């Protein structure tokens, strides 16, 4: 791993930059293909949703604290609280729940 | 730099301060996680500086840690970060059509969910210097947060690092919630994606699909199904653009 970490970094940086750069550089008119446009529209929601569940339940020391943190994030985001505060309060909720001794892992 | 240009840059920088703070917290958690996998503070910091992507970087850690192939990593980044191409395509409609290729290539580096969201709210045509202002706040937040997390994270009590583990997911929820609130099809697509991931993780047989490919498969199938079943209407483009931020 030690020898190739810079290669990993270079590969992911190149892919990520090209994804960001190519559309705005090439597209100088409106995208007309409806399915392509719709597909791209759904991608962020689907990816971020799939990255969150079930991974979030293993993100903290206990599945209980993670569930409470996730619930806090859902409620706050639903109430249109800003992104920073959603993240901060979700972390705070985890911290508070983990003060309870002997939580299941 | 003319005074008007400087004023727009300053406005971008000011608007970017909340993003800076949010990025600091999340990248701090990233630094901790990277250091925990044996990545040095320098490597993690450079990784953050050149990638500037929360979901992509967190996702990459598992592949890097398990010594996965570069092709897997490239495919994974392509799928996780594909949303940036939508944002890039979307902002192509906001900038002056005569904007130079060099300037387009320059601001493209900073296309994240938050910089996209703020840039797309700026009155058209979007001056690139505004996006540069946002980046001037957001990039240092992301980079130094990573550095401090990787360098100091290990000395933090386990309870604190455990709590910070939820920061990234809080950010994900905040990003997708506007779409979930406003569109039934988005709600269904997100639930379908989560359900599919649960099946791929826990269902005997299905969990034989390598972990690195689960996200790629789920995203492509669910987003394509949603696009076919509930295509986004043309007149929705404006509201859809904001929701995607």
XYZ file of C-alpha atoms in Angstrom:
350
model
C 0.000 0.000 0.000
C 2.815 2.390 0.925
C 4.376 2.286 -2.527
C 1.249 2.919 -4.531
C -0.669 5.453 -2.437
C 0.468 8.313 -4.690
C -0.736 6.363 -7.719
C -4.134 5.865 -6.057
C -4.271 9.601 -5.308
C -3.311 10.515 -8.878
C -5.892 8.140 -10.402
C -8.782 9.349 -8.284
C -7.823 13.017 -8.700
C -7.643 12.626 -12.488
C -11.011 10.841 -12.729
C -12.723 13.306 -10.392
C -11.327 16.353 -12.182
C -12.260 15.079 -15.650
C -15.840 14.421 -14.462
C -16.091 18.024 -13.308
C -14.257 19.616 -16.208
C -15.560 17.880 -19.337
C -19.258 18.863 -19.237
C -18.811 22.594 -18.609
C -15.994 22.768 -21.137
C -17.829 20.916 -23.898
C -21.485 21.841 -23.370
C -22.249 25.289 -24.645
C -25.931 24.617 -25.329
C -28.833 22.843 -23.595
C -28.860 19.046 -22.919
C -31.821 17.638 -24.902
C -31.833 13.891 -24.177
C -34.516 13.482 -21.531
C -33.451 10.084 -20.194
C -29.819 11.147 -19.870
C -30.862 14.343 -18.115
C -33.156 12.414 -15.769
C -30.493 9.785 -15.076
C -28.001 12.505 -14.114
C -30.683 14.175 -12.012
C -31.227 11.030 -9.901
C -27.564 10.067 -9.562
C -26.669 12.283 -6.582
C -29.685 11.195 -4.525
C -29.258 7.509 -5.276
C -25.489 7.505 -4.637
C -25.614 9.437 -1.390
C -28.597 7.407 -0.142
C -26.844 4.138 -0.937
C -23.639 5.352 0.727
C -25.552 6.244 3.895
C -27.582 3.056 4.489
C -26.476 0.626 5.819
C -22.902 2.025 6.209
C -23.951 4.693 8.719
C -24.866 2.035 11.283
C -21.216 0.984 11.516
C -19.804 4.540 11.524
C -19.753 4.934 15.309
C -18.947 2.795 18.354
C -22.520 1.511 18.650
C -25.366 0.784 16.254
C -27.717 2.513 18.724
C -25.795 5.807 18.785
C -25.533 5.707 14.979
C -29.290 5.208 14.652
C -29.988 8.131 16.989
C -27.469 10.313 15.123
C -29.057 9.401 11.782
C -32.533 10.147 13.161
C -31.311 13.530 14.429
C -29.841 14.330 11.002
C -33.067 13.332 9.219
C -35.274 15.459 11.485
C -32.997 18.514 11.373
C -32.481 18.337 7.606
C -36.226 17.920 7.136
C -36.708 21.090 9.179
C -34.310 22.829 6.742
C -31.549 23.375 9.294
C -28.255 24.270 7.554
C -25.862 21.506 6.543
C -23.223 22.400 9.140
C -25.712 22.306 11.994
C -27.213 19.039 10.759
C -23.743 17.450 10.828
C -22.826 19.063 14.175
C -26.024 18.091 16.007
C -25.919 14.559 14.593
C -22.396 14.196 16.022
C -23.530 15.696 19.332
C -26.418 13.206 19.490
C -23.989 10.314 19.010
C -21.711 11.687 21.719
C -24.565 12.030 24.211
C -26.004 8.573 23.514
C -22.574 6.986 23.990
C -22.401 8.375 27.515
C -24.855 5.565 28.354
C -22.783 2.575 29.533
C -22.861 -0.894 27.919
C -24.411 -0.034 24.545
C -24.477 -2.926 22.054
C -21.811 -2.601 19.342
C -8.020 42.645 -10.477
C -10.535 45.478 -10.866
C -12.456 46.639 -7.817
C -15.705 45.171 -9.157
C -14.040 41.789 -9.693
C -12.588 41.963 -6.179
C -16.027 42.750 -4.769
C -17.525 39.667 -6.407
C -14.617 37.526 -5.177
C -15.141 38.855 -1.648
C -18.860 38.064 -1.816
C -17.992 34.529 -2.891
C -15.492 34.175 -0.061
C -18.041 35.421 2.483
C -20.739 33.077 1.182
C -18.169 30.295 1.372
C -17.376 30.672 5.091
C -20.184 28.349 6.278
C -18.948 25.823 3.714
C -15.428 26.232 5.127
C -16.650 25.369 8.636
C -18.700 22.411 7.462
C -15.833 21.071 5.367
C -13.446 21.466 8.274
C -15.528 19.195 10.495
C -16.073 16.544 7.819
C -12.480 16.540 6.531
C -11.254 16.326 10.138
C -13.188 13.070 10.362
C -11.684 12.011 7.024
C -8.164 12.728 8.309
C -8.795 10.600 11.392
C -10.106 7.715 9.313
C -7.240 7.937 6.800
C -4.632 7.996 9.572
C -6.324 4.999 11.169
C -5.686 3.068 7.935
C -1.974 3.942 7.952
C -2.088 6.872 5.520
C 0.316 9.646 6.609
C -0.833 13.207 7.335
C 1.013 14.495 4.246
C -0.569 11.881 1.970
C -4.052 12.513 3.371
C -3.646 16.295 3.043
C -2.497 16.124 -0.586
C -5.263 13.606 -1.300
C -7.836 16.102 0.006
C -6.278 19.062 -1.821
C -6.297 17.394 -5.233
C -9.647 15.590 -4.900
C -11.892 17.959 -2.942
C -14.719 15.451 -2.686
C -16.251 14.088 0.504
C -18.121 10.997 -0.673
C -15.446 10.005 -3.187
C -12.620 10.228 -0.670
C -14.430 8.296 2.053
C -15.366 5.647 -0.497
C -11.791 5.437 -1.793
C -10.409 4.656 1.670
C -11.863 1.153 1.649
C -10.321 0.373 -1.748
C -6.946 1.877 -0.822
C -6.896 0.055 2.523
C -7.745 -3.291 0.936
C -5.157 -2.793 -1.826
C -7.788 -2.772 -4.582
C -6.924 -2.231 -8.226
C -6.640 1.226 -9.791
C -9.380 0.282 -12.254
C -11.773 -0.460 -9.379
C -10.826 2.853 -7.794
C -11.332 4.746 -11.052
C -14.727 3.095 -11.647
C -15.805 3.785 -8.089
C -14.817 7.456 -8.329
C -16.611 7.707 -11.648
C -19.859 6.451 -10.153
C -19.689 8.237 -6.793
C -18.682 11.519 -8.422
C -20.837 11.246 -11.529
C -23.163 13.761 -9.921
C -20.479 16.419 -10.444
C -20.866 16.004 -14.195
C -24.547 16.867 -13.806
C -23.602 19.934 -11.793
C -20.907 20.844 -14.303
C -23.401 20.400 -17.152
C -25.917 22.466 -15.212
C -23.485 25.321 -14.571
C -22.575 25.288 -18.258
C -26.042 26.797 -18.708
C -25.301 29.569 -16.173
C -21.966 30.972 -17.296
C -21.552 33.366 -20.189
C -21.575 31.163 -23.340
C -18.451 33.051 -24.460
C -16.526 32.216 -21.252
C -13.061 30.941 -22.173
C -12.149 27.254 -21.982
C -9.304 28.054 -19.569
C -11.654 29.698 -17.079
C -14.155 26.844 -17.388
C -11.337 24.392 -16.662
C -10.237 26.494 -13.706
C -13.529 26.694 -11.831
C -14.335 23.020 -12.613
C -11.790 21.968 -9.964
C -14.065 23.417 -7.295
C -17.361 21.803 -8.294
C -18.601 20.213 -5.090
C -22.223 19.858 -3.952
C -22.038 23.036 -1.877
C -20.018 25.197 -4.298
C -22.376 24.091 -7.052
C -25.430 24.941 -4.954
C -24.150 28.434 -4.127
C -22.857 29.103 -7.659
C -26.160 28.110 -9.223
C -28.013 30.581 -6.975
C -25.921 33.505 -8.254
C -27.751 35.634 -10.861
C -26.892 34.603 -14.428
C -24.462 34.955 -16.070
C -22.347 33.463 -13.274
C -19.011 35.329 -13.028
C -16.264 32.689 -12.563
C -14.590 34.893 -9.937
C -17.579 34.301 -7.648
C -16.959 30.548 -7.749
C -13.245 31.256 -7.169
C -14.247 33.201 -4.040
C -16.244 30.210 -2.775
C -13.278 27.947 -3.482
C -10.919 30.334 -1.636
C -12.870 29.601 1.534
C -13.850 25.968 0.972
C -10.522 24.497 -0.240
C -8.432 25.603 2.801
C -11.196 24.351 5.113
C -11.153 20.935 3.466
C -7.355 20.690 3.272
C -6.423 21.914 6.764
C -9.265 19.953 8.339
C -7.749 16.808 6.838
C -4.260 17.741 8.018
C -5.376 18.364 11.611
C -7.573 15.256 11.658
C -4.753 13.042 10.376
C -2.116 14.604 12.646
C -4.120 15.048 15.841
C -7.052 12.694 15.399
C -5.341 9.798 17.111
C -4.906 11.749 20.321
C -8.621 12.550 20.546
C -10.678 10.378 22.917
C -12.454 7.467 21.228
C -15.844 8.964 22.084
C -15.086 12.124 20.108
C -13.856 10.300 17.005
C -16.846 7.990 17.190
C -19.205 10.990 17.226
C -17.337 12.646 14.326
C -17.909 9.454 12.346
C -21.455 10.617 11.782
C -20.496 14.052 10.351
C -20.202 12.859 6.770
C -23.580 11.127 6.895
C -25.203 14.217 8.406
C -23.832 16.131 5.428
C -25.143 13.530 2.957
C -28.610 13.701 4.524
C -28.603 17.502 4.377
C -27.620 17.388 0.688
C -30.342 14.962 -0.437
C -33.155 16.151 1.849
C -34.436 18.993 -0.388
C -35.059 16.514 -3.224
C -36.608 13.970 -0.832
C -38.984 16.612 0.542
C -40.077 17.924 -2.801
C -40.234 14.926 -5.133
C -41.975 11.609 -4.585
C -39.844 9.938 -7.272
C -36.659 11.016 -5.458
C -38.037 9.581 -2.198
C -38.708 6.245 -3.891
C -35.344 6.220 -5.654
C -33.456 6.876 -2.397
C -35.427 4.195 -0.526
C -34.900 1.721 -3.367
C -31.162 2.431 -3.345
C -30.952 1.934 0.425
C -33.003 -1.268 0.236
C -30.811 -2.627 -2.542
C -27.664 -1.870 -0.539
C -29.088 -3.635 2.513
C -29.875 -6.703 0.370
C -26.388 -6.705 -1.173
C -24.838 -6.432 2.278
C -26.823 -8.976 4.238
C -28.713 -11.288 1.881
C -26.932 -14.659 1.550
C -25.794 -15.122 -2.051
C -26.183 -11.465 -2.964
C -23.485 -10.487 -0.472
C -21.013 -12.353 -2.675
C -20.966 -9.223 -4.884
C -17.642 -7.535 -4.004
C -18.168 -4.582 -1.642
C -16.406 -2.183 -3.996
C -18.909 -2.835 -6.777
C -22.128 -2.711 -4.762
C -22.444 1.076 -4.883
C -21.628 1.208 -8.587
C -24.233 -1.423 -9.482
C -26.964 0.057 -7.274
C -26.439 3.610 -8.510
C -26.507 2.769 -12.199
C -29.542 0.449 -11.989
C -31.679 2.544 -9.623
C -30.907 5.916 -11.256
C -31.577 4.479 -14.703
C -34.836 2.847 -13.558
C -35.930 6.126 -11.987
C -35.042 8.019 -15.181
C -37.184 5.636 -17.250
C -40.129 5.367 -14.805
C -40.207 9.019 -13.723
C -38.308 11.177 -16.230
C -37.699 14.708 -15.036
C -39.865 17.072 -17.074
C -38.261 19.905 -18.978
C -39.973 22.704 -17.089
C -38.594 21.206 -13.882
C -35.044 21.934 -14.821
C -34.716 25.062 -12.704
C -36.082 23.553 -9.476
C -34.306 20.269 -10.174
C -31.025 22.108 -10.383
C -31.446 23.581 -6.924
C -32.594 20.292 -5.449
C -29.496 18.553 -6.762
C -27.308 20.901 -4.708
